[in-house]
CSV table of N, CA and C in Angstrom, one decimal:
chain,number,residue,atom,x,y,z
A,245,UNK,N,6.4,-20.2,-3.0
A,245,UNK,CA,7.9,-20.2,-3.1
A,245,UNK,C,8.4,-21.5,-2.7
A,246,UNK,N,9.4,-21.8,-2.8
A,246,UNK,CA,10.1,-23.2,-3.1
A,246,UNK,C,11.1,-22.8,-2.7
A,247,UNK,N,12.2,-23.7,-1.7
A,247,UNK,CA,13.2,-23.5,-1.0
A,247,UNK,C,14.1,-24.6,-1.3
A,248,UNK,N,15.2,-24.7,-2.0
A,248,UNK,CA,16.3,-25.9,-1.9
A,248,UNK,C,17.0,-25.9,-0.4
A,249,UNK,N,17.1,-26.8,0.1
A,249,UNK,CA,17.7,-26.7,1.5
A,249,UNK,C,19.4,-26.6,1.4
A,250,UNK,N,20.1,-25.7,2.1
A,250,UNK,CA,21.6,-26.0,1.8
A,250,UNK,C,21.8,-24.5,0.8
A,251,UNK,N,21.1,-24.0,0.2
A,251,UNK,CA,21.3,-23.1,-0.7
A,251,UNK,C,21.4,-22.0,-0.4
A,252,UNK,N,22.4,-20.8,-0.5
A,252,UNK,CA,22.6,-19.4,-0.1
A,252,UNK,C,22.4,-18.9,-0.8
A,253,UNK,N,22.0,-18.9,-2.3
A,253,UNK,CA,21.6,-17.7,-3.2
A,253,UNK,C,20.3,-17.5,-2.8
A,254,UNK,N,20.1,-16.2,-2.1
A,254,UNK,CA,19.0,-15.7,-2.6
A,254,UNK,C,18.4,-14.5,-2.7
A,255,UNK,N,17.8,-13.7,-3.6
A,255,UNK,CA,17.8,-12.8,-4.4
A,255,UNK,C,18.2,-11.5,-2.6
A,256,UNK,N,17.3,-11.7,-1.8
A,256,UNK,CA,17.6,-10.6,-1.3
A,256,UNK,C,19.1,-10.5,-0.5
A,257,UNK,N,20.1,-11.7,-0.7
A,257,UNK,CA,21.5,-11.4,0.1
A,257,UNK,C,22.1,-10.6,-1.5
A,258,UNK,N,22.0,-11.0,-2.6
A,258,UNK,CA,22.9,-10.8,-3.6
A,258,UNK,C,23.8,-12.0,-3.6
A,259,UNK,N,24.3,-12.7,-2.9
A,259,UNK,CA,25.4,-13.8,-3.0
A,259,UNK,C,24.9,-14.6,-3.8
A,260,UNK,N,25.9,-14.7,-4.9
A,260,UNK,CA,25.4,-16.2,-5.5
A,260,UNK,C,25.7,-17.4,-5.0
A,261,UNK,N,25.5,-18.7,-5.4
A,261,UNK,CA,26.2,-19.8,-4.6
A,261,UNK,C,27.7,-19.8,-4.9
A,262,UNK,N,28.0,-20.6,-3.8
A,262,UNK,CA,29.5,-20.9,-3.9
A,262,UNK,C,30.4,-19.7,-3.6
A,263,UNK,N,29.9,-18.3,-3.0
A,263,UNK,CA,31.0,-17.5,-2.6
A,263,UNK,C,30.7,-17.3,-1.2
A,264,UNK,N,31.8,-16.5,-0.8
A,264,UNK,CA,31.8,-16.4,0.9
A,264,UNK,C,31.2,-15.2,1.5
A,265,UNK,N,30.5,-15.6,2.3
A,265,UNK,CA,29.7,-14.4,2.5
A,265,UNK,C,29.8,-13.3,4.0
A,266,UNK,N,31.0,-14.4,4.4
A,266,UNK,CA,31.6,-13.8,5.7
A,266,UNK,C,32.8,-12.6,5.7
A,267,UNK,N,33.6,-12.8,4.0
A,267,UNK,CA,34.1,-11.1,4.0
A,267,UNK,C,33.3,-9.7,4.0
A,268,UNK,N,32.2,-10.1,3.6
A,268,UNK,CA,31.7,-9.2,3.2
A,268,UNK,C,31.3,-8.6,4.6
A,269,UNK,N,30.9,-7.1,4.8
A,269,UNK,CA,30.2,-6.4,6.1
A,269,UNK,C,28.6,-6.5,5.8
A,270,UNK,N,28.2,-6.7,7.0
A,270,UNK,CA,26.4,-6.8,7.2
A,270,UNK,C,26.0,-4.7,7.2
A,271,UNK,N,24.9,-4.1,6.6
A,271,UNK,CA,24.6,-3.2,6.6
A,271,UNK,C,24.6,-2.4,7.5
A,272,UNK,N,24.2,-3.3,9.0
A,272,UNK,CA,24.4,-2.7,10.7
A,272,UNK,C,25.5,-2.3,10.8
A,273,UNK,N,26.2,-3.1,10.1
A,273,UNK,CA,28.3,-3.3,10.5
A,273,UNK,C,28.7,-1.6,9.4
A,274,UNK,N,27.9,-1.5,8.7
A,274,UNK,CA,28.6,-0.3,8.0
A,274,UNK,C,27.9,0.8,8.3
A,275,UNK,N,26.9,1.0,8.4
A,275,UNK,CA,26.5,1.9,9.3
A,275,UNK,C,27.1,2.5,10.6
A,276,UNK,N,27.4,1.3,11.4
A,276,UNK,CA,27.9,2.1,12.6
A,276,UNK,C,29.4,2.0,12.5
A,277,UNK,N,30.3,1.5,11.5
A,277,UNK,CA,31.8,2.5,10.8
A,277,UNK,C,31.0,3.9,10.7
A,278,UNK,N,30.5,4.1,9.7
A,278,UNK,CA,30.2,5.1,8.7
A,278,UNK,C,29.8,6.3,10.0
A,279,UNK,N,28.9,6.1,10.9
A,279,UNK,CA,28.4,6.3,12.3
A,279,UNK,C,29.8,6.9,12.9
A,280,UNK,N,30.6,5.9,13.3
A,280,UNK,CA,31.8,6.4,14.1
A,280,UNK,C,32.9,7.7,13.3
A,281,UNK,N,32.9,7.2,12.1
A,281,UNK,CA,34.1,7.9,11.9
A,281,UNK,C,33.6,9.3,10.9
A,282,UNK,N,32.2,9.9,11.0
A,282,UNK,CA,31.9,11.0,10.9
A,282,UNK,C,31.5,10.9,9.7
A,283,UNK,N,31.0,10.3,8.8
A,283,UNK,CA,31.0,10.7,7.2
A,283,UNK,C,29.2,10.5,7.3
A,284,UNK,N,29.1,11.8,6.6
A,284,UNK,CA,27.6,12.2,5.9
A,284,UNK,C,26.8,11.6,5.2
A,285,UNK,N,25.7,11.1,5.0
A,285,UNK,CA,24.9,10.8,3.9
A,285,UNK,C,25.2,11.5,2.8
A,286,UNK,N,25.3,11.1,1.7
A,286,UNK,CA,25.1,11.9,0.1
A,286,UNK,C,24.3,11.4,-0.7
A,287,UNK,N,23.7,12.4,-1.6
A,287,UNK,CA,23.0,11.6,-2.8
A,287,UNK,C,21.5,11.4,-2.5
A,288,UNK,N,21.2,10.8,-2.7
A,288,UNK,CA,19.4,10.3,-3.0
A,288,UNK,C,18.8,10.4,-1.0
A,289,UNK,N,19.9,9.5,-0.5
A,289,UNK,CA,19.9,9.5,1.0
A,289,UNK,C,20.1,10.7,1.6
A,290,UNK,N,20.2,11.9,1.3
A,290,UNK,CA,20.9,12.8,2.1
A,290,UNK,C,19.5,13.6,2.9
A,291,UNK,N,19.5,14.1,4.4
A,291,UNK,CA,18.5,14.6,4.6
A,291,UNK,C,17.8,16.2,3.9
A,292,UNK,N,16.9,16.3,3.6
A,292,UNK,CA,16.2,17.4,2.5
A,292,UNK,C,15.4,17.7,3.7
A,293,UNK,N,15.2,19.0,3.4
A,293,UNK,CA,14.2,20.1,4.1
A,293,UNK,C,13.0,19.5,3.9
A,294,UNK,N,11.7,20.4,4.9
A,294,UNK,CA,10.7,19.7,4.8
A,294,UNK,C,10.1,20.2,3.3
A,295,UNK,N,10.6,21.5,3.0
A,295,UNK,CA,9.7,22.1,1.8
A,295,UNK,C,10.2,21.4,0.2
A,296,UNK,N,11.2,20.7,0.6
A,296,UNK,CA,12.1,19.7,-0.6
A,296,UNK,C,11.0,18.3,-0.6
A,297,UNK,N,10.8,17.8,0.6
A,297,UNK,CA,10.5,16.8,0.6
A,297,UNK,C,9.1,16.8,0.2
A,298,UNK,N,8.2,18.2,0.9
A,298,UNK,CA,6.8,18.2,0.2
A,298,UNK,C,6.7,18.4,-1.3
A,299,UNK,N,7.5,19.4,-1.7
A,299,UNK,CA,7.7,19.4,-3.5
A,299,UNK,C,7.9,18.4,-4.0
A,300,UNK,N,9.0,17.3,-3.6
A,300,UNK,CA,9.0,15.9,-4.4
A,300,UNK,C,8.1,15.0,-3.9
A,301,UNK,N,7.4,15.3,-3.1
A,301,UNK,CA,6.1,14.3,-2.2
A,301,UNK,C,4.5,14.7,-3.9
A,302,UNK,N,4.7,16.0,-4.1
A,302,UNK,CA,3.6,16.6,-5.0
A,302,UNK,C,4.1,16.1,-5.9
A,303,UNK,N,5.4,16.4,-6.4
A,303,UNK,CA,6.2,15.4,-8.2
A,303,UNK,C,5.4,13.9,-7.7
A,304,UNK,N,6.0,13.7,-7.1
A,304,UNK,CA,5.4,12.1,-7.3
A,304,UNK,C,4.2,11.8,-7.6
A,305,UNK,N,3.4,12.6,-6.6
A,305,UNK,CA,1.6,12.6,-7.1
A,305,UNK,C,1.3,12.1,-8.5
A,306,UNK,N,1.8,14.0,-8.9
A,306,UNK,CA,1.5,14.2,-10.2
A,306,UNK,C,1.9,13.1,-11.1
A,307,UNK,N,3.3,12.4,-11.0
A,307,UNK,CA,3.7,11.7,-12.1
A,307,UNK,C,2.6,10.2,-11.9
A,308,UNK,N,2.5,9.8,-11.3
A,308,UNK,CA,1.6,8.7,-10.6
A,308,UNK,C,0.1,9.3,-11.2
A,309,UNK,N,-0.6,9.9,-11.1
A,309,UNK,CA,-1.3,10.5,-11.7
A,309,UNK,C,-1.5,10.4,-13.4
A,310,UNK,N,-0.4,10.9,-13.8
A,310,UNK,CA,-0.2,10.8,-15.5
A,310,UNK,C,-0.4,9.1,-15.9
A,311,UNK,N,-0.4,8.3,-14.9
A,311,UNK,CA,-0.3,6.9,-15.4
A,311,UNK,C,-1.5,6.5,-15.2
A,312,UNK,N,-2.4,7.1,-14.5
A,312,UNK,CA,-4.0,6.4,-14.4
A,312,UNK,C,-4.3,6.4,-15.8
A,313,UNK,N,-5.3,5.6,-15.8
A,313,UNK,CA,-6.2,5.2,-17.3
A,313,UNK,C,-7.6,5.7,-16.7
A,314,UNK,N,-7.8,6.9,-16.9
A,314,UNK,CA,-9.0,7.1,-16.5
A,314,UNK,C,-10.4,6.6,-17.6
A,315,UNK,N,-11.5,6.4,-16.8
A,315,UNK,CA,-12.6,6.3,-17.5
A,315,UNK,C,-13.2,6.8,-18.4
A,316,UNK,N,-14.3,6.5,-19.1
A,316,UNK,CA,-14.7,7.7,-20.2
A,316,UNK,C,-16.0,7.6,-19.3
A,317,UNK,N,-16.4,9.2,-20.1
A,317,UNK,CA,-18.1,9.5,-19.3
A,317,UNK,C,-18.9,8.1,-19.6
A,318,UNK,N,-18.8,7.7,-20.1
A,318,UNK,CA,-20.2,6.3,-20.3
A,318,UNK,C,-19.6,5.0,-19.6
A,319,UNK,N,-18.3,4.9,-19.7
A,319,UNK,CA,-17.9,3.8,-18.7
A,319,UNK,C,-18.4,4.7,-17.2
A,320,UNK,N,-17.7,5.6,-16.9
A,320,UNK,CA,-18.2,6.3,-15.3
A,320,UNK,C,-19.6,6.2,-15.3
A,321,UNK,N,-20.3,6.6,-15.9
A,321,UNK,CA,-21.8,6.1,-15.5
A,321,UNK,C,-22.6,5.0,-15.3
A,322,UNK,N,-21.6,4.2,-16.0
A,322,UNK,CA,-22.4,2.7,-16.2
A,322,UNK,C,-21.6,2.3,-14.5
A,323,UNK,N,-20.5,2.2,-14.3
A,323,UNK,CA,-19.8,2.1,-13.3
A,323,UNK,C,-20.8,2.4,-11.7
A,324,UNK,N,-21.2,3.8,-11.7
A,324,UNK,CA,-21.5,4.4,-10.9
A,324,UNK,C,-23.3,4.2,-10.9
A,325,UNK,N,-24.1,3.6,-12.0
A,325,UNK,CA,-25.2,3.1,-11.8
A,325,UNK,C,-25.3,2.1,-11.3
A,326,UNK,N,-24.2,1.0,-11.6
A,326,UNK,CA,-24.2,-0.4,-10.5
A,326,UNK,C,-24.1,-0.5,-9.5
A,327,UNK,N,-22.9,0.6,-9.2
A,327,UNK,CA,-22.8,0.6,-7.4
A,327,UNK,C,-23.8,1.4,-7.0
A,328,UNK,N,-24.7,2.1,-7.5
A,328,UNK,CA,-25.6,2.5,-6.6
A,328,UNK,C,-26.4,1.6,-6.3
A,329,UNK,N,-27.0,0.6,-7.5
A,329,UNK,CA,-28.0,-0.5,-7.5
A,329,UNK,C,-27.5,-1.5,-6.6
A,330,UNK,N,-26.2,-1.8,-6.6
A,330,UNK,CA,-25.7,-2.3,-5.2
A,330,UNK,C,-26.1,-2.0,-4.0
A,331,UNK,N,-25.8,-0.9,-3.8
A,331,UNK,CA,-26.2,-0.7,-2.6
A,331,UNK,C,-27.0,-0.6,-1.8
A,332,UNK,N,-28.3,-0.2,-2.9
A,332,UNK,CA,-29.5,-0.1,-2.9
A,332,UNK,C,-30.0,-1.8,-2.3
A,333,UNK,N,-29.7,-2.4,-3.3
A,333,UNK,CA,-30.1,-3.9,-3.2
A,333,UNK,C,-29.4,-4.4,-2.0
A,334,UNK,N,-28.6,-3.9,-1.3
A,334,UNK,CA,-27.6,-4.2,-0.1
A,334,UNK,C,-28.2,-3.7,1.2
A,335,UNK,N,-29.0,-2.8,1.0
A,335,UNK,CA,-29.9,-1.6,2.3
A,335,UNK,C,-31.1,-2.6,2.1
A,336,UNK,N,-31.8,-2.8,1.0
A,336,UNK,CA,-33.0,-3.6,1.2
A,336,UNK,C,-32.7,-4.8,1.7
A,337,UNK,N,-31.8,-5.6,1.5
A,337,UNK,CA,-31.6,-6.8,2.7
A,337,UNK,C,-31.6,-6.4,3.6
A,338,UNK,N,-30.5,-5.4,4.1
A,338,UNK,CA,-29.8,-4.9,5.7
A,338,UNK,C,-31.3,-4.8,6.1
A,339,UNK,N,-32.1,-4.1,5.7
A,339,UNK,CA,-33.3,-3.4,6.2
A,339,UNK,C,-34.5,-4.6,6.5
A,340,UNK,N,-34.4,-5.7,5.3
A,340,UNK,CA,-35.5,-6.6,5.8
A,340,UNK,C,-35.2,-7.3,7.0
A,341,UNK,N,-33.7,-7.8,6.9
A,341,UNK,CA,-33.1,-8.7,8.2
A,341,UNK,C,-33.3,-7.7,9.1
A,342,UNK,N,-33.1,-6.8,9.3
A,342,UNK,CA,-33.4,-5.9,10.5
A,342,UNK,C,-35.2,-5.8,10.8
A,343,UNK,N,-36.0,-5.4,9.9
A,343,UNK,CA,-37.3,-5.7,10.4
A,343,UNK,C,-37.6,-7.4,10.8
A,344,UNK,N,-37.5,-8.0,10.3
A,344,UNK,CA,-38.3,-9.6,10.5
A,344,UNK,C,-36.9,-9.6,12.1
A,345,UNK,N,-35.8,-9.5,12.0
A,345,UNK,CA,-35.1,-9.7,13.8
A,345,UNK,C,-36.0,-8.9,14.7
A,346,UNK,N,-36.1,-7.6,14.3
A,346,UNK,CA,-36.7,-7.1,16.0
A,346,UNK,C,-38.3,-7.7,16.0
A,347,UNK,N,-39.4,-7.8,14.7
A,347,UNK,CA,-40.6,-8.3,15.6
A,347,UNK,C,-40.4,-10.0,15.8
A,348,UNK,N,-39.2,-10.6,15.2
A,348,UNK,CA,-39.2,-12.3,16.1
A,348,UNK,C,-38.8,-11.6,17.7
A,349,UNK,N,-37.8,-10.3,17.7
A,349,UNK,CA,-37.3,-10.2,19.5
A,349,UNK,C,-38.5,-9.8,20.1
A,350,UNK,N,-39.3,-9.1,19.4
A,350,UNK,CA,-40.6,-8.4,19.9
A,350,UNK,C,-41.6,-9.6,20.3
A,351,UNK,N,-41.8,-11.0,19.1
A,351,UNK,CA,-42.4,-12.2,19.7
A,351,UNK,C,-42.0,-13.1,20.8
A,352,UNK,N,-40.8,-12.4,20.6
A,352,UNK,CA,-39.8,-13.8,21.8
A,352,UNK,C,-40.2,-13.0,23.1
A,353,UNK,N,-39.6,-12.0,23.4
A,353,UNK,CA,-39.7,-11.0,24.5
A,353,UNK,C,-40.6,-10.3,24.8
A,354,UNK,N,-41.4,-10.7,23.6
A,354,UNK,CA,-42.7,-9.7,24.5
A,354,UNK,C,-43.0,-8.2,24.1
């Protein structure tokens, strides 16, 4: 990112340059109006039961879900033969460095 010095626009105030940004109220500042003089959350913000919030917790799954690009059986296997050969090939290192360390500690130590 790249910063012009002197510059107030930026994307997360909303001010563009050249306006004043001291009429405006800070979010703290309306909140605790909003806070004092009794008025309710509405809308998207409003607090929901816990059984509201698990039903749109599961909507969202599902819809998140509909968007994967799942694999086909022959990509999944080809996938799932490499990582095993990985790992395989990953355990026979772990496993050699592990034998050739303990008999050099076994020559060192006795």
């Amino acid at each position: 990112m790249t910063e012009t010095t002197g510059s107030t626009a930026t994307p997360e105030s909303g001010n563009p340059e050249g306006t004043d940004g001291a009429a405006e109220t800070t979010p703290a500042e309306g909140e605790s109006r909003r806070k004092r003089s009794g008025e309710k959350k509405s809308g998207k913000r409003a607090k929901k039961g816990a059984f509201a919030r698990l039903a749109l917790f599961y909507r969202q799954i599902i819809a998140e879900l509909r968007k994967v690009v799942w694999p086909t059986r022959n990509q999944l296997m080809s996938y799932t033969t490499v990582v095993v050969a990985f790992v395989v090939v990953v355990m026979a290192f772990v496993s050699g460095l592990d034998y050739g360390l303990s008999k050099a500690s076994l020559w060192i130590f006795g």
